[in-house]
Each structure stands twice: as C-alpha cells, then as structure tokens.
PDB file of C-alpha atoms in Angstrom:
ATOM      1  CA  MET A  24       0.090  -0.061  -0.033  1.00 48.00           C
ATOM      2  CA  GLY A  25       1.166   3.599  -0.503  1.00 48.00           C
ATOM      3  CA  SER A  26       1.388   4.108   3.371  1.00 48.00           C
ATOM      4  CA  SER A  27       4.264   1.665   3.230  1.00 47.00           C
ATOM      5  CA  CYS A  28       6.296   3.687   0.866  1.00 47.00           C
ATOM      6  CA  PHE A  29       5.467   6.833   2.865  1.00 45.00           C
ATOM      7  CA  LEU A  30       6.684   5.114   6.163  1.00 50.00           C
ATOM      8  CA  ALA A  31       9.983   4.015   4.525  1.00 47.00           C
ATOM      9  CA  PHE A  32      10.465   7.640   3.385  1.00 43.00           C
ATOM     10  CA  SER A  33       9.790   8.987   6.701  1.00 49.00           C
ATOM     11  CA  LEU A  34      12.110   6.658   8.521  1.00 48.00           C
ATOM     12  CA  CYS A  35      14.942   7.631   6.281  1.00 46.00           C
ATOM     13  CA  PHE A  36      14.573  11.184   7.465  1.00 43.00           C
ATOM     14  CA  LEU A  37      14.419  10.265  10.927  1.00 47.00           C
ATOM     15  CA  LEU A  38      17.744   8.265  10.692  1.00 46.00           C
ATOM     16  CA  VAL A  39      19.373  11.474   9.297  1.00 41.00           C
ATOM     17  CA  PHE A  40      18.091  13.626  11.829  1.00 42.00           C
ATOM     18  CA  SER A  41      19.241  11.317  14.734  1.00 42.00           C
ATOM     19  CA  ASP A  42      22.733  12.116  13.788  1.00 40.00           C
ATOM     20  CA  LEU A  43      22.467  15.612  12.702  1.00 36.00           C
ATOM     21  CA  SER A  44      24.929  18.108  13.983  1.00 33.00           C
ATOM     22  CA  GLY A  45      24.273  21.168  11.881  1.00 33.00           C
ATOM     23  CA  SER A  46      21.177  22.972  10.329  1.00 32.00           C
ATOM     24  CA  VAL A  47      19.124  21.407   7.634  1.00 32.00           C
ATOM     25  CA  ARG A  48      17.034  23.440   4.975  1.00 30.00           C
ATOM     26  CA  VAL A  49      13.865  21.909   3.803  1.00 32.00           C
ATOM     27  CA  ARG A  50      12.230  24.072   1.138  1.00 29.00           C
ATOM     28  CA  GLY A  51       8.718  25.139   1.906  1.00 32.00           C
ATOM     29  CA  TRP A  52       8.876  23.694   5.457  1.00 34.00           C
ATOM     30  CA  VAL A  53      11.799  25.134   7.430  1.00 37.00           C
ATOM     31  CA  SER A  54      11.941  28.893   7.754  1.00 37.00           C
ATOM     32  CA  ASP A  55      15.362  30.057   6.474  1.00 38.00           C
ATOM     33  CA  LYS A  56      15.338  33.073   8.673  1.00 38.00           C
ATOM     34  CA  ALA A  57      14.350  31.170  11.766  1.00 40.00           C
ATOM     35  CA  LYS A  58      17.020  28.671  11.918  1.00 39.00           C
ATOM     36  CA  LYS A  59      19.996  28.934  14.472  1.00 45.00           C
ATOM     37  CA  GLY A  60      22.735  26.398  14.924  1.00 49.00           C
ATOM     38  CA  SER A  61      21.404  22.821  15.008  1.00 52.00           C
ATOM     39  CA  ILE A  62      17.873  23.710  15.967  1.00 57.00           C
ATOM     40  CA  LEU A  63      15.151  23.539  13.583  1.00 54.00           C
ATOM     41  CA  ARG A  64      12.344  25.987  13.970  1.00 56.00           C
ATOM     42  CA  LEU A  65       9.536  24.803  11.759  1.00 56.00           C
ATOM     43  CA  LYS A  66       6.276  26.676  10.817  1.00 53.00           C
ATOM     44  CA  LYS A  67       3.667  26.950  13.672  1.00 56.00           C
ATOM     45  CA  SER A  68       6.667  27.941  15.834  1.00 65.00           C
ATOM     46  CA  VAL A  69       7.647  24.248  16.337  1.00 77.00           C
ATOM     47  CA  THR A  70      11.197  23.766  17.564  1.00 78.00           C
ATOM     48  CA  PHE A  71      13.087  20.586  17.072  1.00 82.00           C
ATOM     49  CA  ASP A  72      16.730  20.057  18.222  1.00 90.00           C
ATOM     50  CA  PRO A  73      18.185  16.951  16.679  1.00 91.00           C
ATOM     51  CA  THR A  74      21.332  17.241  18.957  1.00 94.00           C
ATOM     52  CA  ARG A  75      19.132  16.237  21.863  1.00 96.00           C
ATOM     53  CA  VAL A  76      18.255  12.921  20.176  1.00 97.00           C
ATOM     54  CA  THR A  77      20.313   9.741  20.885  1.00 97.00           C
ATOM     55  CA  GLN A  78      19.912   6.357  19.210  1.00 96.00           C
ATOM     56  CA  LEU A  79      19.421   3.533  22.016  1.00 96.00           C
ATOM     57  CA  SER A  80      18.845   0.581  19.699  1.00 96.00           C
ATOM     58  CA  TRP A  81      18.413  -0.510  16.265  1.00 95.00           C
ATOM     59  CA  LYS A  82      16.595  -3.875  16.894  1.00 96.00           C
ATOM     60  CA  PRO A  83      13.934  -2.384  17.827  1.00 97.00           C
ATOM     61  CA  ARG A  84      14.743   1.214  16.508  1.00 97.00           C
ATOM     62  CA  ALA A  85      14.478   3.245  19.632  1.00 98.00           C
ATOM     63  CA  PHE A  86      15.619   6.900  20.304  1.00 98.00           C
ATOM     64  CA  ILE A  87      15.583   9.172  23.264  1.00 98.00           C
ATOM     65  CA  TYR A  88      14.822  13.006  23.139  1.00 98.00           C
ATOM     66  CA  LYS A  89      16.298  14.631  26.355  1.00 98.00           C
ATOM     67  CA  GLY A  90      14.111  17.562  27.503  1.00 97.00           C
ATOM     68  CA  PHE A  91      11.344  17.044  24.860  1.00 97.00           C
ATOM     69  CA  LEU A  92       8.800  18.556  27.343  1.00 97.00           C
ATOM     70  CA  SER A  93       9.481  21.440  29.657  1.00 96.00           C
ATOM     71  CA  ASP A  94       8.844  21.059  33.387  1.00 97.00           C
ATOM     72  CA  GLU A  95       5.654  23.357  32.950  1.00 97.00           C
ATOM     73  CA  GLU A  96       4.225  21.145  30.203  1.00 96.00           C
ATOM     74  CA  CYS A  97       4.766  18.140  32.394  1.00 97.00           C
ATOM     75  CA  ASP A  98       3.140  19.570  35.347  1.00 97.00           C
ATOM     76  CA  HIS A  99       0.276  20.774  33.236  1.00 95.00           C
ATOM     77  CA  LEU A 100      -0.551  17.442  31.627  1.00 95.00           C
ATOM     78  CA  MET A 101      -0.631  15.799  35.033  1.00 95.00           C
ATOM     79  CA  ASP A 102      -2.666  18.484  36.673  1.00 94.00           C
ATOM     80  CA  LEU A 103      -5.274  18.042  33.843  1.00 91.00           C
ATOM     81  CA  ALA A 104      -5.449  14.178  34.314  1.00 89.00           C
ATOM     82  CA  LYS A 105      -5.481  13.900  38.087  1.00 88.00           C
ATOM     83  CA  ASP A 106      -9.193  13.949  38.650  1.00 86.00           C
ATOM     84  CA  LYS A 107     -10.211  12.081  35.506  1.00 85.00           C
ATOM     85  CA  LEU A 108      -8.242   8.990  35.775  1.00 81.00           C
ATOM     86  CA  GLU A 109     -10.028   5.457  35.088  1.00 80.00           C
ATOM     87  CA  LYS A 110      -8.666   1.919  35.058  1.00 69.00           C
ATOM     88  CA  SER A 111      -6.340   1.250  32.009  1.00 64.00           C
ATOM     89  CA  MET A 112      -7.686  -1.134  29.646  1.00 56.00           C
ATOM     90  CA  VAL A 113      -6.074  -3.376  26.887  1.00 49.00           C
ATOM     91  CA  ALA A 114      -7.279  -4.534  23.469  1.00 53.00           C
ATOM     92  CA  ASP A 115      -8.463  -8.098  23.291  1.00 53.00           C
ATOM     93  CA  ASN A 116      -6.544 -10.191  20.806  1.00 54.00           C
ATOM     94  CA  GLU A 117      -9.624 -11.777  19.211  1.00 55.00           C
ATOM     95  CA  SER A 118     -12.272  -9.133  19.232  1.00 51.00           C
ATOM     96  CA  GLY A 119     -10.346  -5.983  19.575  1.00 47.00           C
ATOM     97  CA  LYS A 120     -12.520  -4.648  22.220  1.00 50.00           C
ATOM     98  CA  SER A 121     -11.109  -2.884  25.290  1.00 54.00           C
ATOM     99  CA  ILE A 122     -11.086  -5.131  28.324  1.00 53.00           C
ATOM    100  CA  GLU A 123      -9.753  -5.227  31.741  1.00 58.00           C
ATOM    101  CA  SER A 124      -6.439  -7.119  32.558  1.00 56.00           C
ATOM    102  CA  GLU A 125      -4.345  -7.726  35.340  1.00 63.00           C
ATOM    103  CA  VAL A 126      -1.313  -7.457  32.800  1.00 63.00           C
ATOM    104  CA  ARG A 127      -1.917  -3.632  33.006  1.00 66.00           C
ATOM    105  CA  THR A 128      -2.612  -2.258  36.486  1.00 63.00           C
ATOM    106  CA  SER A 129      -2.197   1.618  35.783  1.00 73.00           C
ATOM    107  CA  SER A 130      -4.873   4.297  35.414  1.00 79.00           C
ATOM    108  CA  GLY A 131      -5.240   6.826  32.618  1.00 83.00           C
ATOM    109  CA  MET A 132      -7.238   9.160  30.312  1.00 87.00           C
ATOM    110  CA  PHE A 133      -7.195  10.560  26.975  1.00 86.00           C
ATOM    111  CA  LEU A 134      -6.640  14.225  26.121  1.00 86.00           C
ATOM    112  CA  ASN A 135      -8.377  16.365  23.328  1.00 82.00           C
ATOM    113  CA  LYS A 136      -5.899  16.403  20.395  1.00 82.00           C
ATOM    114  CA  ALA A 137      -7.030  20.056  19.554  1.00 78.00           C
ATOM    115  CA  GLN A 138      -5.755  21.264  22.910  1.00 81.00           C
ATOM    116  CA  PHE A 139      -2.179  20.420  22.530  1.00 89.00           C
ATOM    117  CA  ASP A 140      -1.282  21.335  18.974  1.00 90.00           C
ATOM    118  CA  ALA A 141       2.068  22.523  20.077  1.00 91.00           C
ATOM    119  CA  ILE A 142       3.037  19.063  21.476  1.00 95.00           C
ATOM    120  CA  GLU A 143       1.391  17.251  18.591  1.00 94.00           C
ATOM    121  CA  ALA A 144       3.200  19.304  15.982  1.00 94.00           C
ATOM    122  CA  ARG A 145       6.463  18.663  17.961  1.00 95.00           C
ATOM    123  CA  ILE A 146       5.810  14.918  17.692  1.00 96.00           C
ATOM    124  CA  ALA A 147       5.217  14.980  13.909  1.00 95.00           C
ATOM    125  CA  ALA A 148       8.443  17.158  13.360  1.00 94.00           C
ATOM    126  CA  TRP A 149      10.421  14.442  15.185  1.00 96.00           C
ATOM    127  CA  THR A 150       9.002  11.278  13.752  1.00 96.00           C
ATOM    128  CA  PHE A 151       8.173  12.525  10.262  1.00 93.00           C
ATOM    129  CA  LEU A 152       4.707  11.130  10.554  1.00 94.00           C
ATOM    130  CA  PRO A 153       1.627  13.114  10.059  1.00 93.00           C
ATOM    131  CA  GLN A 154      -0.375  14.589  13.032  1.00 92.00           C
ATOM    132  CA  GLU A 155      -3.539  13.084  11.651  1.00 92.00           C
ATOM    133  CA  ASN A 156      -2.123   9.526  11.910  1.00 93.00           C
ATOM    134  CA  GLY A 157      -1.953   9.791  15.761  1.00 94.00           C
ATOM    135  CA  GLU A 158      -4.379   8.785  18.566  1.00 92.00           C
ATOM    136  CA  SER A 159      -5.072  11.182  21.313  1.00 91.00           C
ATOM    137  CA  ILE A 160      -2.369  11.425  23.833  1.00 94.00           C
ATOM    138  CA  GLN A 161      -3.130   9.198  26.833  1.00 92.00           C
ATOM    139  CA  ILE A 162      -1.892  10.117  30.322  1.00 93.00           C
ATOM    140  CA  LEU A 163      -0.853   7.362  32.497  1.00 93.00           C
ATOM    141  CA  HIS A 164      -0.477   7.156  36.273  1.00 94.00           C
ATOM    142  CA  TYR A 165       1.432   4.140  38.042  1.00 94.00           C
ATOM    143  CA  GLU A 166       1.407   3.832  41.838  1.00 93.00           C
ATOM    144  CA  HIS A 167       3.487   1.517  43.901  1.00 94.00           C
ATOM    145  CA  GLY A 168       3.445  -1.956  42.402  1.00 94.00           C
ATOM    146  CA  GLN A 169       1.709  -1.022  39.349  1.00 93.00           C
ATOM    147  CA  LYS A 170       2.931  -1.989  35.968  1.00 92.00           C
ATOM    148  CA  TYR A 171       2.346  -3.072  32.389  1.00 92.00           C
ATOM    149  CA  GLU A 172       3.520  -6.571  31.320  1.00 94.00           C
ATOM    150  CA  PRO A 173       5.560  -6.792  28.033  1.00 94.00           C
ATOM    151  CA  HIS A 174       3.198  -6.431  25.192  1.00 94.00           C
ATOM    152  CA  PHE A 175       3.282  -5.258  21.487  1.00 95.00           C
ATOM    153  CA  ASP A 176       1.726  -1.882  20.349  1.00 94.00           C
ATOM    154  CA  TYR A 177       0.880  -3.170  17.020  1.00 91.00           C
ATOM    155  CA  PHE A 178      -2.430  -5.142  16.781  1.00 85.00           C
ATOM    156  CA  HIS A 179      -3.269  -8.812  16.606  1.00 79.00           C
ATOM    157  CA  ASP A 180      -7.001  -8.295  15.607  1.00 72.00           C
ATOM    158  CA  LYS A 181      -8.343  -7.133  12.473  1.00 75.00           C
ATOM    159  CA  VAL A 182     -10.938  -4.796  14.018  1.00 73.00           C
ATOM    160  CA  ASN A 183      -8.502  -2.175  15.315  1.00 74.00           C
ATOM    161  CA  GLN A 184      -6.424  -2.300  12.082  1.00 78.00           C
ATOM    162  CA  GLU A 185      -9.400  -0.982  10.264  1.00 77.00           C
ATOM    163  CA  LEU A 186      -8.917   2.543  11.577  1.00 78.00           C
ATOM    164  CA  GLY A 187      -5.416   3.650  10.871  1.00 84.00           C
ATOM    165  CA  GLY A 188      -3.960   0.353  10.354  1.00 87.00           C
ATOM    166  CA  HIS A 189      -1.148  -0.899  12.723  1.00 89.00           C
ATOM    167  CA  ARG A 190       0.504   1.534  15.135  1.00 93.00           C
ATOM    168  CA  VAL A 191       3.858   2.021  13.520  1.00 95.00           C
ATOM    169  CA  ALA A 192       5.485   4.220  16.194  1.00 98.00           C
ATOM    170  CA  THR A 193       5.115   5.091  19.913  1.00 98.00           C
ATOM    171  CA  VAL A 194       6.176   8.215  21.507  1.00 98.00           C
ATOM    172  CA  LEU A 195       6.299   7.696  25.283  1.00 98.00           C
ATOM    173  CA  MET A 196       6.910  11.053  27.176  1.00 98.00           C
ATOM    174  CA  TYR A 197       7.969  10.900  30.966  1.00 98.00           C
ATOM    175  CA  LEU A 198       5.935  13.402  33.107  1.00 98.00           C
ATOM    176  CA  SER A 199       7.854  12.645  36.358  1.00 97.00           C
ATOM    177  CA  HIS A 200      10.970  11.058  37.904  1.00 97.00           C
ATOM    178  CA  VAL A 201      10.595   7.774  39.459  1.00 97.00           C
ATOM    179  CA  GLU A 202      12.532   7.151  42.672  1.00 96.00           C
ATOM    180  CA  LYS A 203      12.992   3.403  41.803  1.00 97.00           C
ATOM    181  CA  GLY A 204      11.385   1.183  39.334  1.00 97.00           C
ATOM    182  CA  GLY A 205       9.074   2.019  36.520  1.00 97.00           C
ATOM    183  CA  GLU A 206      11.503   1.540  33.808  1.00 98.00           C
ATOM    184  CA  THR A 207      10.479   0.812  30.141  1.00 98.00           C
ATOM    185  CA  VAL A 208      12.023  -2.405  29.313  1.00 98.00           C
ATOM    186  CA  PHE A 209      12.463  -4.072  25.854  1.00 98.00           C
ATOM    187  CA  PRO A 210      13.049  -7.928  26.831  1.00 97.00           C
ATOM    188  CA  ASN A 211      13.756  -8.886  23.043  1.00 97.00           C
ATOM    189  CA  ALA A 212      15.998  -5.960  22.203  1.00 97.00           C
ATOM    190  CA  GLU A 213      19.389  -7.032  20.710  1.00 94.00           C
ATOM    191  CA  GLU A 214      21.409  -4.742  22.905  1.00 86.00           C
ATOM    192  CA  LYS A 215      19.901  -6.076  26.219  1.00 84.00           C
ATOM    193  CA  MET A 216      22.962  -7.918  27.392  1.00 82.00           C
ATOM    194  CA  SER A 217      25.360  -5.044  26.475  1.00 88.00           C
ATOM    195  CA  GLN A 218      23.641  -2.417  28.815  1.00 93.00           C
ATOM    196  CA  PRO A 219      25.369  -2.194  32.123  1.00 92.00           C
ATOM    197  CA  LYS A 220      23.086  -2.278  35.233  1.00 94.00           C
ATOM    198  CA  ASP A 221      23.793  -1.752  38.871  1.00 94.00           C
ATOM    199  CA  ASP A 222      21.723  -1.798  42.165  1.00 94.00           C
ATOM    200  CA  ASN A 223      19.910   1.349  40.892  1.00 94.00           C
ATOM    201  CA  TRP A 224      17.788  -0.602  38.324  1.00 97.00           C
ATOM    202  CA  SER A 225      15.014  -2.871  39.140  1.00 97.00           C
ATOM    203  CA  ASP A 226      15.207  -6.692  38.633  1.00 96.00           C
ATOM    204  CA  CYS A 227      12.464  -6.254  36.003  1.00 97.00           C
ATOM    205  CA  ALA A 228      14.794  -3.666  34.135  1.00 97.00           C
ATOM    206  CA  LYS A 229      17.547  -6.353  34.144  1.00 95.00           C
ATOM    207  CA  ARG A 230      15.712  -8.595  31.831  1.00 94.00           C
ATOM    208  CA  GLY A 231      16.140  -6.422  28.761  1.00 96.00           C
ATOM    209  CA  TYR A 232      17.215  -3.117  27.517  1.00 97.00           C
ATOM    210  CA  ALA A 233      15.722  -0.498  29.698  1.00 97.00           C
ATOM    211  CA  VAL A 234      15.115   3.246  29.889  1.00 98.00           C
ATOM    212  CA  LYS A 235      14.753   5.115  33.139  1.00 97.00           C
ATOM    213  CA  PRO A 236      11.991   7.533  33.502  1.00 98.00           C
ATOM    214  CA  MET A 237      13.330  11.015  33.495  1.00 98.00           C
ATOM    215  CA  LYS A 238      10.744  14.117  33.713  1.00 98.00           C
ATOM    216  CA  GLY A 239      10.657  15.743  30.293  1.00 98.00           C
ATOM    217  CA  ASP A 240      12.418  13.114  28.381  1.00 98.00           C
ATOM    218  CA  ALA A 241      10.468  11.350  25.359  1.00 98.00           C
ATOM    219  CA  LEU A 242      11.289   7.744  24.185  1.00 98.00           C
ATOM    220  CA  LEU A 243      10.433   7.012  20.505  1.00 98.00           C
ATOM    221  CA  PHE A 244      10.405   3.429  19.247  1.00 98.00           C
ATOM    222  CA  PHE A 245       9.006   1.673  16.240  1.00 98.00           C
ATOM    223  CA  SER A 246       6.698  -1.392  16.158  1.00 97.00           C
ATOM    224  CA  LEU A 247       6.813  -1.953  12.538  1.00 95.00           C
ATOM    225  CA  HIS A 248       9.988  -2.512  10.111  1.00 93.00           C
ATOM    226  CA  PRO A 249      10.581   0.119   7.309  1.00 90.00           C
ATOM    227  CA  ASP A 250       8.598  -2.168   5.120  1.00 87.00           C
ATOM    228  CA  ALA A 251       5.701  -2.013   7.437  1.00 86.00           C
ATOM    229  CA  THR A 252       5.925  -5.682   8.617  1.00 91.00           C
ATOM    230  CA  THR A 253       5.590  -6.235  12.432  1.00 93.00           C
ATOM    231  CA  ASP A 254       8.768  -6.080  14.631  1.00 96.00           C
ATOM    232  CA  THR A 255       8.829  -8.667  17.417  1.00 96.00           C
ATOM    233  CA  ARG A 256      11.801  -6.924  18.939  1.00 97.00           C
ATOM    234  CA  SER A 257       9.458  -4.117  19.919  1.00 98.00           C
ATOM    235  CA  LEU A 258       8.117  -6.108  22.805  1.00 97.00           C
ATOM    236  CA  HIS A 259       8.166  -3.699  25.770  1.00 97.00           C
ATOM    237  CA  GLY A 260       6.585  -3.250  29.251  1.00 97.00           C
ATOM    238  CA  SER A 261       6.568  -0.931  32.295  1.00 97.00           C
ATOM    239  CA  CYS A 262       8.456  -2.222  35.288  1.00 97.00           C
ATOM    240  CA  PRO A 263       6.511  -2.131  38.472  1.00 96.00           C
ATOM    241  CA  VAL A 264       7.097   1.029  40.629  1.00 97.00           C
ATOM    242  CA  ILE A 265       8.956   0.302  43.698  1.00 97.00           C
ATOM    243  CA  GLU A 266       9.402   3.669  45.078  1.00 97.00           C
ATOM    244  CA  GLY A 267       7.474   7.149  44.255  1.00 96.00           C
ATOM    245  CA  GLU A 268       5.112   7.184  41.493  1.00 96.00           C
ATOM    246  CA  LYS A 269       5.128   7.279  37.667  1.00 97.00           C
ATOM    247  CA  TRP A 270       3.454   9.642  35.407  1.00 96.00           C
ATOM    248  CA  SER A 271       3.606   9.366  31.608  1.00 97.00           C
ATOM    249  CA  ALA A 272       1.943  10.601  28.299  1.00 97.00           C
ATOM    250  CA  THR A 273       1.730   8.098  25.318  1.00 97.00           C
ATOM    251  CA  LYS A 274       1.332   8.903  21.710  1.00 97.00           C
ATOM    252  CA  TRP A 275       0.399   6.036  19.362  1.00 96.00           C
ATOM    253  CA  ILE A 276       0.894   6.831  15.613  1.00 96.00           C
ATOM    254  CA  HIS A 277      -0.500   4.621  12.781  1.00 94.00           C
ATOM    255  CA  VAL A 278       0.537   3.887   9.289  1.00 90.00           C
ATOM    256  CA  ARG A 279      -2.356   6.153   8.063  1.00 88.00           C
ATOM    257  CA  SER A 280      -5.016   8.477   9.178  1.00 88.00           C
ATOM    258  CA  PHE A 281      -6.618   8.092  12.541  1.00 86.00           C
ATOM    259  CA  ASP A 282      -8.771  10.911  12.176  1.00 78.00           C
ATOM    260  CA  ARG A 283     -11.581   9.049  10.178  1.00 61.00           C
ATOM    261  CA  LEU A 284     -14.202  11.437   8.884  1.00 44.00           C
ATOM    262  CA  GLU A 285     -17.925  10.592   9.930  1.00 36.00           C
ATOM    263  CA  LYS A 286     -19.243   8.249   7.173  1.00 40.00           C
ATOM    264  CA  GLN A 287     -22.517   9.295   5.632  1.00 39.00           C
ATOM    265  CA  PRO A 288     -25.565   7.096   5.699  1.00 40.00           C
ATOM    266  CA  ALA A 289     -25.260   4.241   3.130  1.00 43.00           C
ATOM    267  CA  THR A 290     -26.332   5.375  -0.462  1.00 46.00           C
ATOM    268  CA  ASP A 291     -25.887   4.106  -4.082  1.00 48.00           C
ATOM    269  CA  ASP A 292     -23.180   6.793  -4.656  1.00 60.00           C
ATOM    270  CA  CYS A 293     -19.960   5.090  -6.008  1.00 76.00           C
ATOM    271  CA  LEU A 294     -17.070   6.881  -4.178  1.00 77.00           C
ATOM    272  CA  ASP A 295     -13.514   6.765  -3.151  1.00 81.00           C
ATOM    273  CA  GLU A 296     -12.958   8.339   0.270  1.00 73.00           C
ATOM    274  CA  ASN A 297      -9.061   8.639   0.067  1.00 72.00           C
ATOM    275  CA  ILE A 298      -7.136  10.014  -2.612  1.00 68.00           C
ATOM    276  CA  ASN A 299      -4.722   6.941  -2.559  1.00 74.00           C
ATOM    277  CA  CYS A 300      -7.523   4.375  -3.364  1.00 84.00           C
ATOM    278  CA  PRO A 301      -6.598   3.992  -7.270  1.00 86.00           C
ATOM    279  CA  LEU A 302      -2.896   3.383  -6.263  1.00 81.00           C
ATOM    280  CA  TRP A 303      -4.130   0.802  -3.477  1.00 82.00           C
ATOM    281  CA  ALA A 304      -6.345  -0.901  -5.858  1.00 88.00           C
ATOM    282  CA  LYS A 305      -3.706  -1.241  -8.330  1.00 88.00           C
ATOM    283  CA  ASP A 306      -1.289  -2.872  -5.641  1.00 83.00           C
ATOM    284  CA  GLY A 307      -4.082  -5.348  -4.916  1.00 87.00           C
ATOM    285  CA  GLU A 308      -5.386  -4.080  -1.729  1.00 84.00           C
ATOM    286  CA  CYS A 309      -8.975  -4.553  -2.711  1.00 89.00           C
ATOM    287  CA  GLU A 310      -8.312  -8.441  -2.338  1.00 88.00           C
ATOM    288  CA  LYS A 311      -5.600  -8.138   0.528  1.00 81.00           C
ATOM    289  CA  ASN A 312      -7.529  -5.614   2.778  1.00 79.00           C
ATOM    290  CA  PRO A 313     -11.228  -5.940   1.666  1.00 83.00           C
ATOM    291  CA  VAL A 314     -12.636  -4.792   4.991  1.00 75.00           C
ATOM    292  CA  TYR A 315     -11.136  -1.388   4.565  1.00 76.00           C
ATOM    293  CA  MET A 316     -11.304  -1.041   0.811  1.00 82.00           C
ATOM    294  CA  VAL A 317     -14.565  -2.717  -0.195  1.00 85.00           C
ATOM    295  CA  GLY A 318     -16.401  -2.850   3.268  1.00 79.00           C
ATOM    296  CA  SER A 319     -18.456  -5.339   5.270  1.00 73.00           C
ATOM    297  CA  GLU A 320     -22.017  -5.779   6.507  1.00 67.00           C
ATOM    298  CA  THR A 321     -21.465  -3.334   9.274  1.00 56.00           C
ATOM    299  CA  ASN A 322     -18.724  -1.061   7.662  1.00 60.00           C
ATOM    300  CA  PRO A 323     -18.998   0.748   4.320  1.00 67.00           C
ATOM    301  CA  GLY A 324     -15.775   0.561   2.157  1.00 76.00           C
ATOM    302  CA  PHE A 325     -13.547   3.287   1.681  1.00 77.00           C
ATOM    303  CA  CYS A 326     -12.402   2.677  -1.960  1.00 85.00           C
ATOM    304  CA  ARG A 327     -15.442   1.203  -3.417  1.00 85.00           C
ATOM    305  CA  LYS A 328     -15.042   2.966  -6.949  1.00 88.00           C
ATOM    306  CA  SER A 329     -11.582   1.900  -7.363  1.00 90.00           C
ATOM    307  CA  CYS A 330     -12.281  -1.727  -6.260  1.00 92.00           C
ATOM    308  CA  LYS A 331     -15.189  -1.686  -8.882  1.00 90.00           C
ATOM    309  CA  VAL A 332     -17.758  -2.998  -6.477  1.00 88.00           C
ATOM    310  CA  CYS A 333     -20.362  -0.457  -6.885  1.00 82.00           C
ATOM    311  CA  SER A 334     -23.790  -1.369  -8.225  1.00 69.00           C
ATOM    312  CA  PRO A 335     -24.533  -0.761 -11.900  1.00 61.00           C
ATOM    313  CA  LYS A 336     -26.803   1.915 -11.095  1.00 52.00           C
ATOM    314  CA  SER A 337     -24.486   4.034  -9.150  1.00 45.00           C
ATOM    315  CA  ALA A 338     -21.356   3.292 -11.393  1.00 44.00           C
ATOM    316  CA  SER A 339     -23.095   4.634 -14.311  1.00 44.00           C
ATOM    317  CA  SER A 340     -24.264   7.773 -12.596  1.00 42.00           C
TER     318      SER A 340
END
C-alpha cells in the first residue's frame, strides 16, 4: 500500500536527523530566517533540536529525546489528568474490544488532540509522521507496584487495524521522575545484554534493554519495520514502581490517518474516500484488505469505486 512507501520515506529522514549536528534546509517547510545552529524552527513555531536525540537501539529502533517537554508542560499535563483517571484497559486479541486485564494495572485518560497542537506538532516534526495519523495522547499514572507486562503496540486483531492500520510508532513522554522502578523495558532488544546495570535498576529492568523515566524526556520506538511488517523486537513493558510514582504520556501513531471522517448513511453513490484508493487498488489491496477497501455488512468501504464493487446504477451515474 502507498502508506508503506511513505513510512519508509519517513524513517529515512528520522535516521538522518538522529545524527544531525548542523542545520538543515527543507524548502517550503523550514523557515530559512528562523534557523539557528542545529535547532530547527518549523512553521507553527515548532522547535526541534536533533542534538538532543540519541539512538538507543536498532533492533528495535528506539531513540531518546532529552528535554522534549518542559517542566511546565509536564506539570500541566499531570494536573489535567489527576481527577479524570480511570482503570487502564487493553485490546482483546480476538475481538479488538477494550477489556480489563491484570497485565496492565495503571490508570489513565485521553486528552483532546486540539488542545495540545504545539506538542502534537513537535511529535510530528520529530517522527516525520503526520499529526492525523496519531491517536489522542493518553496520560498514565502508576502507583506503587503498578506495571504493564511486556506487550506489542501493533495489533493482533483485524478490528483495530481498520482505523488507521497498525501502530507504527510510539512516543512515550515521561512526566515525572521515579525514585525506583518504573523503567520501560524491551525484553527482546538485541542490545539487552550489553547495557550495564547496577543496583539502581529494578530486577524487571535487568531482563532487557531498559530506559529510566526522567521528567521531560521522550522515548520513540517503532513497532514496524521500514517495510511495514511487524517487529517482534519491539516487545516492551513498564516495570513495577518500587518507590514513588510514575506519570507518563503516550502517543500512538498509525500507518495512515486515524482521524476518520464521519461516514454518511449508506447510499448508492460510488465513491472513493481517500485519494490513494486508485494506487492501493492497483497494488491489490482490494483483495488483501477488503474490509477497509470494499467494506463489510457493518462497515462501508472506503475505496468502493476503485475496487469496482459499486452497483450498476451508481457506477453509471
């Protein structure tokens, strides 16, 4: 599908910026007069400093951005969430429905995307993935002993893949320091044995490559390979909090738009609802991904015209 090509293109830019030491000019996007040193000042007053980004792992691809959020932004996000937290849910592998599970014992809530355009734009600038591909930011709170067992952010069920496709990347923003525990751990990471750890790390963190929560830092990792196939190295979890509490903000980003427009009532109109439909149909997606492209009994398709499944009446109109 065209989204796979876009994904690979985006990742190439990310790899360049992760090692960038000077300024970069991108015609029509970076303001030439607004650049200074290695800091990129994008339109909408978005600032991205690639010198703060460090590559942590290639398998999975993971990067840390030091000071991605200011202390004020962290405090504001926590304050907004404190009286709105609910038990965190997980997606059922079969049905795709949100269910309670002991593998995830935190509490959380989702923010309105429109209220945090500055942070949303900053994430898009770093990842080179469109804002419309992202879910709303989820604020998470972990108290003593609370954790999230290792899991994948890509989906095992087809239901969740219908809206936006797989989650390609996750940006995990730490809103607070944690006195002990609460690390993000990658049990399948290739570098897990080469990372030195002393008694300041929890036993959980010693089971894989781990990242300590530091207020303001952001962790970016990819759940898919550049060819859009799932990466089993991206298995990750949140270690139990041993001392203190943990606050974080999670941004999940999909391979295509997550901001689905409200669909109109079923009619005989023969329409494509995405400009990429003809290309996807040519690539065989009508057969490979029929639920999205053609539709089902409960969900009308998005590319019915390109897949040539319209009724004779509507096709001739």
